[in-house]
XYZ file of C-alpha atoms in Angstrom:
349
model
C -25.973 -21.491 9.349
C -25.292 -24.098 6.495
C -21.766 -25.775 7.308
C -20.385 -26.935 4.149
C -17.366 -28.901 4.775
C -14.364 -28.881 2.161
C -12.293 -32.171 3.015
C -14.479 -34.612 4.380
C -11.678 -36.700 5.522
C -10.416 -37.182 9.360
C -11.010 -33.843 10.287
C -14.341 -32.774 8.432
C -15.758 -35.786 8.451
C -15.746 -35.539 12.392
C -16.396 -32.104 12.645
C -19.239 -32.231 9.669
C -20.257 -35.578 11.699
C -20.540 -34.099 14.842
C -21.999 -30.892 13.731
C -25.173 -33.401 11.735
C -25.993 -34.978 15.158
C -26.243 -31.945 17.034
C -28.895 -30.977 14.619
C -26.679 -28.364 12.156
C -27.024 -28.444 8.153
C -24.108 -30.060 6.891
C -22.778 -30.387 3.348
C -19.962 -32.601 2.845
C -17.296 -31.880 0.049
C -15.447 -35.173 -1.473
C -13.564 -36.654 -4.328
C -12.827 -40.152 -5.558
C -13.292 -42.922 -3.653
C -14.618 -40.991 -1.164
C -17.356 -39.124 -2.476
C -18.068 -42.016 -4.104
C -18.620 -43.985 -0.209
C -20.445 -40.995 1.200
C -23.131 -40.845 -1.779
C -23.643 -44.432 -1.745
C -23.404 -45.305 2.150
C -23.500 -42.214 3.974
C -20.514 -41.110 6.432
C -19.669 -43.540 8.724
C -18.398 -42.353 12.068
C -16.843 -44.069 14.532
C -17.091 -42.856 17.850
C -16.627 -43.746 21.989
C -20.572 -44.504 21.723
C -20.332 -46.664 18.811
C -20.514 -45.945 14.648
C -23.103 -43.688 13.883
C -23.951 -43.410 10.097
C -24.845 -39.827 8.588
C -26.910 -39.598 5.239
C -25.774 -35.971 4.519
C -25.644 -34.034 0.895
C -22.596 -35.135 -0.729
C -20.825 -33.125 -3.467
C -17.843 -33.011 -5.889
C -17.723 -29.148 -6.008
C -19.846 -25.817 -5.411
C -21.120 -26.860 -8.663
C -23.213 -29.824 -6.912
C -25.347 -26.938 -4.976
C -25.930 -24.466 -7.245
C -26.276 -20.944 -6.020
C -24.893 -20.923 -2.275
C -26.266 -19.551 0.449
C -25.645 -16.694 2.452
C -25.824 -18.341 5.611
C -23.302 -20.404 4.737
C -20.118 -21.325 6.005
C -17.251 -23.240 4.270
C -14.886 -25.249 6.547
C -11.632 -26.118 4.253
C -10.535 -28.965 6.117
C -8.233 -29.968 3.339
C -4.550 -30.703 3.015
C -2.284 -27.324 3.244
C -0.977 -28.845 -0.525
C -4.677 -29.251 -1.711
C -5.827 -25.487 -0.648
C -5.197 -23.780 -3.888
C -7.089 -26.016 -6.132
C -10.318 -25.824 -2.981
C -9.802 -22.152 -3.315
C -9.881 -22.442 -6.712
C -13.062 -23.836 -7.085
C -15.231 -22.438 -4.578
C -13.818 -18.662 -4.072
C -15.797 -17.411 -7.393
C -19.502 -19.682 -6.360
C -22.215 -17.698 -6.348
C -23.757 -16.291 -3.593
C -27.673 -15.763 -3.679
C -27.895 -12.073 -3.890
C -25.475 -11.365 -6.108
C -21.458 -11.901 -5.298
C -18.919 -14.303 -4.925
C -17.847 -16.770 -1.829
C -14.722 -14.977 -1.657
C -16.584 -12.002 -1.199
C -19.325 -12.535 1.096
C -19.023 -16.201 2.979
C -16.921 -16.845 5.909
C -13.949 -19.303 5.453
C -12.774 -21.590 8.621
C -9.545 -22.967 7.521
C -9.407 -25.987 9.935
C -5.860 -27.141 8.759
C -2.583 -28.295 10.185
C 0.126 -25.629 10.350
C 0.043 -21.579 9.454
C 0.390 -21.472 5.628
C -3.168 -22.220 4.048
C -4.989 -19.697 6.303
C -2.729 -17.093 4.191
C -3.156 -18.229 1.209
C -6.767 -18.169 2.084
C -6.692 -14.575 2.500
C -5.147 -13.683 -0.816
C -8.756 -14.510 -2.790
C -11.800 -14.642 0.872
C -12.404 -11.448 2.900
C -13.458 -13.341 5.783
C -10.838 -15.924 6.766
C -11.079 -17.704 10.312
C -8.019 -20.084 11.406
C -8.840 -23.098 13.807
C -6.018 -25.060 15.458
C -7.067 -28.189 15.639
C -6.925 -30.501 18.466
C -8.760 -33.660 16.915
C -7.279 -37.006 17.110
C -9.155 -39.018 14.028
C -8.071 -41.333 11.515
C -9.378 -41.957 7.797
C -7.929 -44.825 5.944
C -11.263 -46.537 4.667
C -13.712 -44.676 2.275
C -17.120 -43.599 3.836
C -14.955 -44.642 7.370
C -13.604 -42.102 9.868
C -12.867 -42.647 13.398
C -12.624 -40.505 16.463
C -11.435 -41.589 19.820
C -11.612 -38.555 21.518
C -13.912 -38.859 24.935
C -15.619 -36.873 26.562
C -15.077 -34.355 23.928
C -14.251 -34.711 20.374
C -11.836 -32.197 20.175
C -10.415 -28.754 21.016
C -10.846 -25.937 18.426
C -9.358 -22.522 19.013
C -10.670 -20.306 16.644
C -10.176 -16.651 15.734
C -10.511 -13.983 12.645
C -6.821 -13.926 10.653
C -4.555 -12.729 11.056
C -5.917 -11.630 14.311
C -8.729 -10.465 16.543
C -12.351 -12.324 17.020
C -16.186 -10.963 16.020
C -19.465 -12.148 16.201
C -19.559 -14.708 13.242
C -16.587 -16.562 15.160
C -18.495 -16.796 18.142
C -21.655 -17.850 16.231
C -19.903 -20.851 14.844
C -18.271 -21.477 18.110
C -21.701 -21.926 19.934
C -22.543 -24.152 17.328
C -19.152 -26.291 17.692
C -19.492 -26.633 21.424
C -23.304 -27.641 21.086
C -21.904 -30.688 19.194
C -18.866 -32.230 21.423
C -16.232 -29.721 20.978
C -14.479 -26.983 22.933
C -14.421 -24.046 21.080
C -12.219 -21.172 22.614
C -12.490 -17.828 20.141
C -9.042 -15.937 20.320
C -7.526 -13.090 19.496
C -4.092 -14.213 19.662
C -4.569 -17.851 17.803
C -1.611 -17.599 15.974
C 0.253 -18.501 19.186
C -2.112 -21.880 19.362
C -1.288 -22.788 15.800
C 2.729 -22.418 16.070
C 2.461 -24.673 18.999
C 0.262 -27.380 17.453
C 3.076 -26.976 14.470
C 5.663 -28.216 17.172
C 3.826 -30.545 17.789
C 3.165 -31.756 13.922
C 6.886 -31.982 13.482
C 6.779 -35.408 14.806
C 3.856 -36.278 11.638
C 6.631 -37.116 9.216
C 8.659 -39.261 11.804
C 5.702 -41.142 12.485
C 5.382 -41.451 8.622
C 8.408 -42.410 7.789
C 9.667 -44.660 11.110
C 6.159 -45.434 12.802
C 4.924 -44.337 16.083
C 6.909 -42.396 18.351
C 7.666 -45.536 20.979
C 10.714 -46.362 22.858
C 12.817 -43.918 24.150
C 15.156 -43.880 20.723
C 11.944 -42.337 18.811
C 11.020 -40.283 21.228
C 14.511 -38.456 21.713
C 14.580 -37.810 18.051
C 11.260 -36.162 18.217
C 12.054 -34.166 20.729
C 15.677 -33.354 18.917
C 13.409 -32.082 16.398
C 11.056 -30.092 18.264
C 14.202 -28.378 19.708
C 14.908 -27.476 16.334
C 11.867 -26.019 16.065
C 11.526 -23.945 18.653
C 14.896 -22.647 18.372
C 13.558 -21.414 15.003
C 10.600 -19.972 16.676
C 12.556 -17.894 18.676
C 14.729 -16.512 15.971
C 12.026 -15.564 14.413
C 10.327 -13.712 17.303
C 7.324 -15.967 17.290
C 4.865 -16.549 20.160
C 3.640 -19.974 20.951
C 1.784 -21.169 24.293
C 4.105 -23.286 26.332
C 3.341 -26.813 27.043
C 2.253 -26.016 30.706
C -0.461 -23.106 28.725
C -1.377 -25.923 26.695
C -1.961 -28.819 29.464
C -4.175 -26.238 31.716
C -6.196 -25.781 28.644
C -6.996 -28.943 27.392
C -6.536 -30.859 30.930
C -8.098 -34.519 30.474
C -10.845 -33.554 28.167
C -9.906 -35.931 25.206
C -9.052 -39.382 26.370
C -8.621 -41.483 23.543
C -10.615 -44.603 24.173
C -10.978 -47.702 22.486
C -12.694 -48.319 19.388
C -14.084 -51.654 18.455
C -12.853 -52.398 14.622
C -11.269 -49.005 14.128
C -8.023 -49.369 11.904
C -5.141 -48.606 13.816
C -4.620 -45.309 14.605
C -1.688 -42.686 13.344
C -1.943 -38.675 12.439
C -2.239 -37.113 9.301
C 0.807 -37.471 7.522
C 0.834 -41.260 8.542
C -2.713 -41.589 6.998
C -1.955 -39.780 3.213
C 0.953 -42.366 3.328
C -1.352 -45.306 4.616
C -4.190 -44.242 1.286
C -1.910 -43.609 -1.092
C -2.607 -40.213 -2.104
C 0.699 -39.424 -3.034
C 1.570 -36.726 -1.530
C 1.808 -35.309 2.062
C 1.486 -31.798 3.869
C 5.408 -32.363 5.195
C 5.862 -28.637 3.060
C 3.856 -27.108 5.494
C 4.805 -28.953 8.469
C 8.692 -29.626 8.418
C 8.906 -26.991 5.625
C 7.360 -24.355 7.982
C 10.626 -24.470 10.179
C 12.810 -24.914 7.251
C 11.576 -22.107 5.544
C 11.719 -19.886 8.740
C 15.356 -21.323 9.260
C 16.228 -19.769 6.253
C 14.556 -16.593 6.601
C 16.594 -16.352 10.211
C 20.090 -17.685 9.301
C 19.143 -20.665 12.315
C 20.196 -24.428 10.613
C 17.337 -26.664 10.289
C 18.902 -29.981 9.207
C 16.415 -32.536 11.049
C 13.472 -30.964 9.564
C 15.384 -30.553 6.612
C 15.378 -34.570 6.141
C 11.989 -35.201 7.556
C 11.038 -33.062 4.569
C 12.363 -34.786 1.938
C 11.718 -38.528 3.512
C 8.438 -37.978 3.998
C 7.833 -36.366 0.243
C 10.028 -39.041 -1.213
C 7.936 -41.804 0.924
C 4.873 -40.390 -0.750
C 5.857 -39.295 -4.096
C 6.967 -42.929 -4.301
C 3.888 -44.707 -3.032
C 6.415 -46.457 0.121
C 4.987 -48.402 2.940
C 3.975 -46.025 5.480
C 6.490 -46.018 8.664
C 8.959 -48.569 6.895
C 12.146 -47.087 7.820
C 13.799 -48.536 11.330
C 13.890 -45.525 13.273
C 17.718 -46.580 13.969
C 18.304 -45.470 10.174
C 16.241 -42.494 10.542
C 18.736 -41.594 13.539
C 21.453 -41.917 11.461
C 20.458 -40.544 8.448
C 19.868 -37.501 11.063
C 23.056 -37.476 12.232
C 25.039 -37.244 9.115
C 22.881 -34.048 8.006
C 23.469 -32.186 11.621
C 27.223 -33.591 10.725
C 27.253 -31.689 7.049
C 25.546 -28.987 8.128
C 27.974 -28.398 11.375
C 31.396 -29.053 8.873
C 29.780 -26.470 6.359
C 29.750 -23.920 8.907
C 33.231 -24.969 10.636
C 34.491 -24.221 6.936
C 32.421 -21.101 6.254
C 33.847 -19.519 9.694
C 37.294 -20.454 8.398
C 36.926 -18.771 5.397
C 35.368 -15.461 6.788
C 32.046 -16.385 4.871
């Protein structure tokens, strides 16, 4: 199989990285500045072993390749805000024999929360999810770093909305030949709400910086709570922490790399480029959306939503706000949201 990656950022540009050395086709998908490095210089990765440079086919769009083949597989490793327009432009490519991507080629959406799998699914037959357990960092065209040691990363995989089959396990063979775990699920949806608790703490990074000192951390975990209070409103599954830890175990330890920009997740990174905007919708909006939907308040995430979209709509310094003003920006929404429904009960609303 052909892997063509759709993002070559943090995430594809590891996986598509990884997947080169071990010997796989790989087709990287880039814009700007970035497609830009990769044609010129080739993708630079920086690993535990030291920075290995791939000269891999570099393209704009499906119309850099022509006529796709049906071995291939497309990995949108996107932003949940950028899937549409990816979606857009590769669900009608041809497909040698006659048809469409969306109707014949496998799609691996290797994204952070639940949402761009679905939309996925609205235009591609075959949809896969992936939650994905890959710490990496792009800042620097052509540049992307992964600490991760002795594996690269963990990558649950399954068909959406559920189930496995024999083109998941393909692909997973292929991911574990080239420094991943690659566990195919039936139930990966549980995996994916999980890793979204876990993302919830993307937009306090953005905003505030990393999660240190035991102010930060508190918040985080006030907004976790938040989360999985929605969670359970909603009568959704998600593997406990303890699930989690037996899983992974000390597979990934992040070691030092020499040079590497300084490391922060995904949110922290658009922020850190520029891009202007952020996947906060998907991540923070998730629970505020399912909040809604359940009658359960959602103030914290409420705010981390609209920081961290303000932060990028507005170009702001990346992790600029003192997390002390985060705090109490936090408490005056929980505040609000706590009188509103001290009033509403008074009034029989």
């Amino acid at each position: 199989m052909r892997y063509i990656i759709i993002g070559a950022g943090a995430v594809g540009g590891a996986v598509g990285g990884r997947l080169a050395e071990a010997g796989h086709e790989v087709v990287l998908v880039a814009r700007g500045a970035q497609y830009a490095a990769l044609r010129d210089g080739g993708l630079r990765l920086r690993v535990p072993e030291g920075e290995l440079t791939h000269r891999l086919p570099v393209v704009e769009g499906p119309a850099g390749l022509g006529v796709l083949r049906a071995d291939d597989v497309l990995v949108l490793a996107v932003k949940t805000q950028d899937t549409e327009g990816a979606l857009d432009a590769w669900g009608p490519a041809p497909v040698e024999g006659g048809g469409t991507a969306a109707e014949r080629l496998p799609l691996l959406c290797a994204q952070n929360g639940v949402e761009g799998q679905r939309v996925a699914l609205r235009r591609f037959r075959q949809v896969y999810g992936v939650c994905v357990w890959l710490p990496a960092t792009f800042v620097e065209p052509g540049l992307v770093s992964a600490a991760g040691s002795p594996l690269t990363g963990i990558l649950h995989l399954g068909v959406y909305p559920h189930g496995t089959d024999e083109t998941a396990r393909r692909i997973a063979a292929d991911l574990e030949k080239s420094r991943f775990e690659a566990p195919v699920v039936p139930d990966l949806a549980r995996w994916q709400y999980a890793k979204l608790l876990s993302n919830l703490a993307n937009a306090v990074e953005a905003v505030a910086g990393p999660v240190e000192g035991e102010e930060a951390v508190t918040f985080v975990e006030r907004v976790q709570a938040e989360g999985v209070a929605v969670l359970e409103a909603a009568g959704i599954a998600y593997t406990s922490p303890e699930e989690q830890r037996e899983v992974r175990g000390d597979k990934i330890t992040l070691l030092p790399l020499d040079d590497a920009p300084r490391g922060g997740g995904s949110s922290w990174q658009s922020l850190t480029r520029g891009t202007g905007t952020i996947e906060a919708d998907y991540l923070n909006g998730e629970i505020a959306l399912l909040g809604r939907l359940h009658g359960v308040p959602t103030p914290l995430n409420d705010l981390l939503q609209r920081l961290a979209n303000a932060y990028a709509r507005e170009r702001r310094e990346a992790g600029s706000m003192p997390v002390g003003e985060l705090v109490r920006l936090a408490d005056e929404a929980v505040t609000a949201v706590e009188k509103q429904r001290s009033g509403d009960q008074r009034s029989g609303k």
